[in-house]
Coordinates of N, CA and C and ligand atoms in Angstrom, one line a residue:
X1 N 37.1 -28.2 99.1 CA 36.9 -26.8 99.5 C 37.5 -25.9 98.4
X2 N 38.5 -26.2 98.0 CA 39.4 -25.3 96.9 C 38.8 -25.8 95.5
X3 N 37.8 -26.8 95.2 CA 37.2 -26.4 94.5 C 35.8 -25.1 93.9
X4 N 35.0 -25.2 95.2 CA 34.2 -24.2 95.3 C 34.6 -22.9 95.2
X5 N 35.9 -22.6 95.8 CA 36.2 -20.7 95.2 C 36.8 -21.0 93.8
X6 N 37.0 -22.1 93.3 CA 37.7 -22.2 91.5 C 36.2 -21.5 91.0
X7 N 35.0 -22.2 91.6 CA 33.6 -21.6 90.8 C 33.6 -20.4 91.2
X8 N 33.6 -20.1 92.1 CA 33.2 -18.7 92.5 C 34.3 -17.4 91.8
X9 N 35.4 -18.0 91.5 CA 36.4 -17.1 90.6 C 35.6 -17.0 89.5
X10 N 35.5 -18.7 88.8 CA 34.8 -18.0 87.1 C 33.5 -17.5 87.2
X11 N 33.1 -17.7 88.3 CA 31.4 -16.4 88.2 C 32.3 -15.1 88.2
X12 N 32.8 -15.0 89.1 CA 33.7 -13.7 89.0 C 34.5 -13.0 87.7
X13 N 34.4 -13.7 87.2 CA 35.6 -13.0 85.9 C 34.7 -12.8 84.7
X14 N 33.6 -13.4 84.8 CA 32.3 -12.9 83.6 C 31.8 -11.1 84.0
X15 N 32.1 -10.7 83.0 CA 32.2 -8.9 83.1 C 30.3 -9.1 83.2
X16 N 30.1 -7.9 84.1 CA 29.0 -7.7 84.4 C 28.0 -6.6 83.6
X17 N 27.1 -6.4 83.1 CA 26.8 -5.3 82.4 C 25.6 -4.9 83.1
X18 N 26.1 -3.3 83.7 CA 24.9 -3.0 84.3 C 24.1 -1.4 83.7
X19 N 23.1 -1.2 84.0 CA 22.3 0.1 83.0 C 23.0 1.4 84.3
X20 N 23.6 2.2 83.3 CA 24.3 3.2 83.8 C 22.7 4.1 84.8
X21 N 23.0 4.6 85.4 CA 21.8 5.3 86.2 C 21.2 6.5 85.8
X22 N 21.9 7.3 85.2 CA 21.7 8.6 84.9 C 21.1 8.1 83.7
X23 N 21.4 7.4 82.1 CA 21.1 7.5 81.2 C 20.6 6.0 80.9
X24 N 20.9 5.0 81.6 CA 20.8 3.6 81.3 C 20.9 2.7 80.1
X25 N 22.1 3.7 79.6 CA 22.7 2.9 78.1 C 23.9 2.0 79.3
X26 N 24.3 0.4 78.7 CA 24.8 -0.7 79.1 C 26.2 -0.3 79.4
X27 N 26.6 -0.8 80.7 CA 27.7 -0.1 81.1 C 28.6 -1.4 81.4
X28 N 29.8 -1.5 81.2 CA 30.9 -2.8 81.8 C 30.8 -2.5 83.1
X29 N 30.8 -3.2 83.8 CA 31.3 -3.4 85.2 C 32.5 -4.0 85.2
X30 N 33.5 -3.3 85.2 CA 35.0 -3.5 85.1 C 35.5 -2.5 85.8
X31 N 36.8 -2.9 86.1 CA 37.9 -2.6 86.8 C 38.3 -1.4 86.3
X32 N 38.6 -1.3 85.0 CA 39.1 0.0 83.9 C 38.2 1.6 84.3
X33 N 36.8 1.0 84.2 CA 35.7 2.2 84.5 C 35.1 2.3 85.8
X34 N 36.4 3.7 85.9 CA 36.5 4.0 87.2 C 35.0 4.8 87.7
X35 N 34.4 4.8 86.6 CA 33.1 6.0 86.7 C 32.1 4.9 86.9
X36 N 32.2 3.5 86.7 CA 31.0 2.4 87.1 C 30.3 2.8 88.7
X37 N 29.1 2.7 88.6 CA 28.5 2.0 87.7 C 27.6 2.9 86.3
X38 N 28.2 4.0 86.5 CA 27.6 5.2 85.5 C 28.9 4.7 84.2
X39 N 28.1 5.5 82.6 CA 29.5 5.0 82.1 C 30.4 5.9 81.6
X40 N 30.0 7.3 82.3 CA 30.9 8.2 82.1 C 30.8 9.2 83.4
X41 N 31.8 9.8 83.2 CA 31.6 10.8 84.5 C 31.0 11.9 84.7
X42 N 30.3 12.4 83.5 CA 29.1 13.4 83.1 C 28.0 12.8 84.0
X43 N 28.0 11.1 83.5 CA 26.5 10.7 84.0 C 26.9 10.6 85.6
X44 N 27.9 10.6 86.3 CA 28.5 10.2 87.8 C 28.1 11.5 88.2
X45 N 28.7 12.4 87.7 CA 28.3 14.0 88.1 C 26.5 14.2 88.2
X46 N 26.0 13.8 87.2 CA 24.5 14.1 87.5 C 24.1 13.7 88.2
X47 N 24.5 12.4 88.5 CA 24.0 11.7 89.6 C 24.1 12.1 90.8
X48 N 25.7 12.8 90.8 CA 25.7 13.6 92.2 C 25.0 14.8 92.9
X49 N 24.7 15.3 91.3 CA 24.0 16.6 91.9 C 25.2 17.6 91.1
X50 N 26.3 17.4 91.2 CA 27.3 18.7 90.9 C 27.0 19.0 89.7
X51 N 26.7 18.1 88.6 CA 26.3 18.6 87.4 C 25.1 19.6 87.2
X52 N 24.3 19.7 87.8 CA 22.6 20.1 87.9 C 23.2 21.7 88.9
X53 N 23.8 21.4 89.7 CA 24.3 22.9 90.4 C 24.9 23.6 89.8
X54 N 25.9 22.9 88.5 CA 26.3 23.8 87.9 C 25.7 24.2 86.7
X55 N 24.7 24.2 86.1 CA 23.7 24.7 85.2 C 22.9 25.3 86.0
X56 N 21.9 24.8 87.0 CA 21.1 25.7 87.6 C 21.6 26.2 89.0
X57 N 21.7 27.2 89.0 CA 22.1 27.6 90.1 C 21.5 28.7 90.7
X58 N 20.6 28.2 91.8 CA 19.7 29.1 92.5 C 19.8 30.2 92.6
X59 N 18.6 31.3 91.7 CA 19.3 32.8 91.8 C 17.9 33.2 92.8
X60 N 17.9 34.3 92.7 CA 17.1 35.0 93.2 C 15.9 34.5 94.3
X61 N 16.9 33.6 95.2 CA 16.5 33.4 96.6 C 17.2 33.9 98.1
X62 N 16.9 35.3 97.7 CA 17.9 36.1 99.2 C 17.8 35.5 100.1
X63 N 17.2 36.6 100.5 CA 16.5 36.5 102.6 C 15.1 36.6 102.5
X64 N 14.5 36.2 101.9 CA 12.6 36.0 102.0 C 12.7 36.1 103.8
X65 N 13.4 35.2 103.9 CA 13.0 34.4 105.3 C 13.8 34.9 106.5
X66 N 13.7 36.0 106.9 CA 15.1 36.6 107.8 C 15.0 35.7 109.1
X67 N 14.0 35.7 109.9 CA 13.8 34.9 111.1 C 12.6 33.8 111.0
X68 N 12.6 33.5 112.1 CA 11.6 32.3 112.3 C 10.4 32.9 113.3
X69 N 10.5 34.0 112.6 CA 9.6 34.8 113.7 C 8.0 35.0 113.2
X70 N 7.4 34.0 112.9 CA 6.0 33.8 112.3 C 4.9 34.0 113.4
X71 N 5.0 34.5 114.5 CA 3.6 34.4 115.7 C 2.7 35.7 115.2
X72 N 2.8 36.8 114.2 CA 2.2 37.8 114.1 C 2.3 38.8 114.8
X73 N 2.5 38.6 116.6 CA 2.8 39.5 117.2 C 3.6 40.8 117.5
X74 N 4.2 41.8 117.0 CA 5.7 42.3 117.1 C 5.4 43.2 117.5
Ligands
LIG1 ZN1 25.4 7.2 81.4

């Protein structure tokens, strides 16, 4: 039995390389990079969204829409 998790350690300890998501340049899958599976935290941010809000940031969408009052009637 205590053989089979000895394999399953050394599959484990071979560093994983996975394509970062935002940019898909080769990323470690390691312990170190805390921003995996992205390989930086610029690309973690875009991916969240926070990066993209803070460049575009919806302007000139007031109150178009004050109610939900669409029947024509008033
Ligand atoms: Zn990236």
């Amino acid at each position: 039995m205590t053989e089979k998790l000895d394999t399953a350690q050394k599959q484990n300890d071979v560093t994983k390389i996975v394509a970062c998501p935002t940019c898909k340049k080769s990323v470690k899958w390691d312990q170190d990079n805390i921003f995996r599976p992205f390989c930086c935290k610029r690309c973690k941010l875009i991916d969240l969204g926070e990066w993209a809000s803070e460049g575009h940031k919806i302007a000139g969408e007031k109150s178009m829409f004050v109610d939900d009052d669409s029947s024509g009637e008033f």
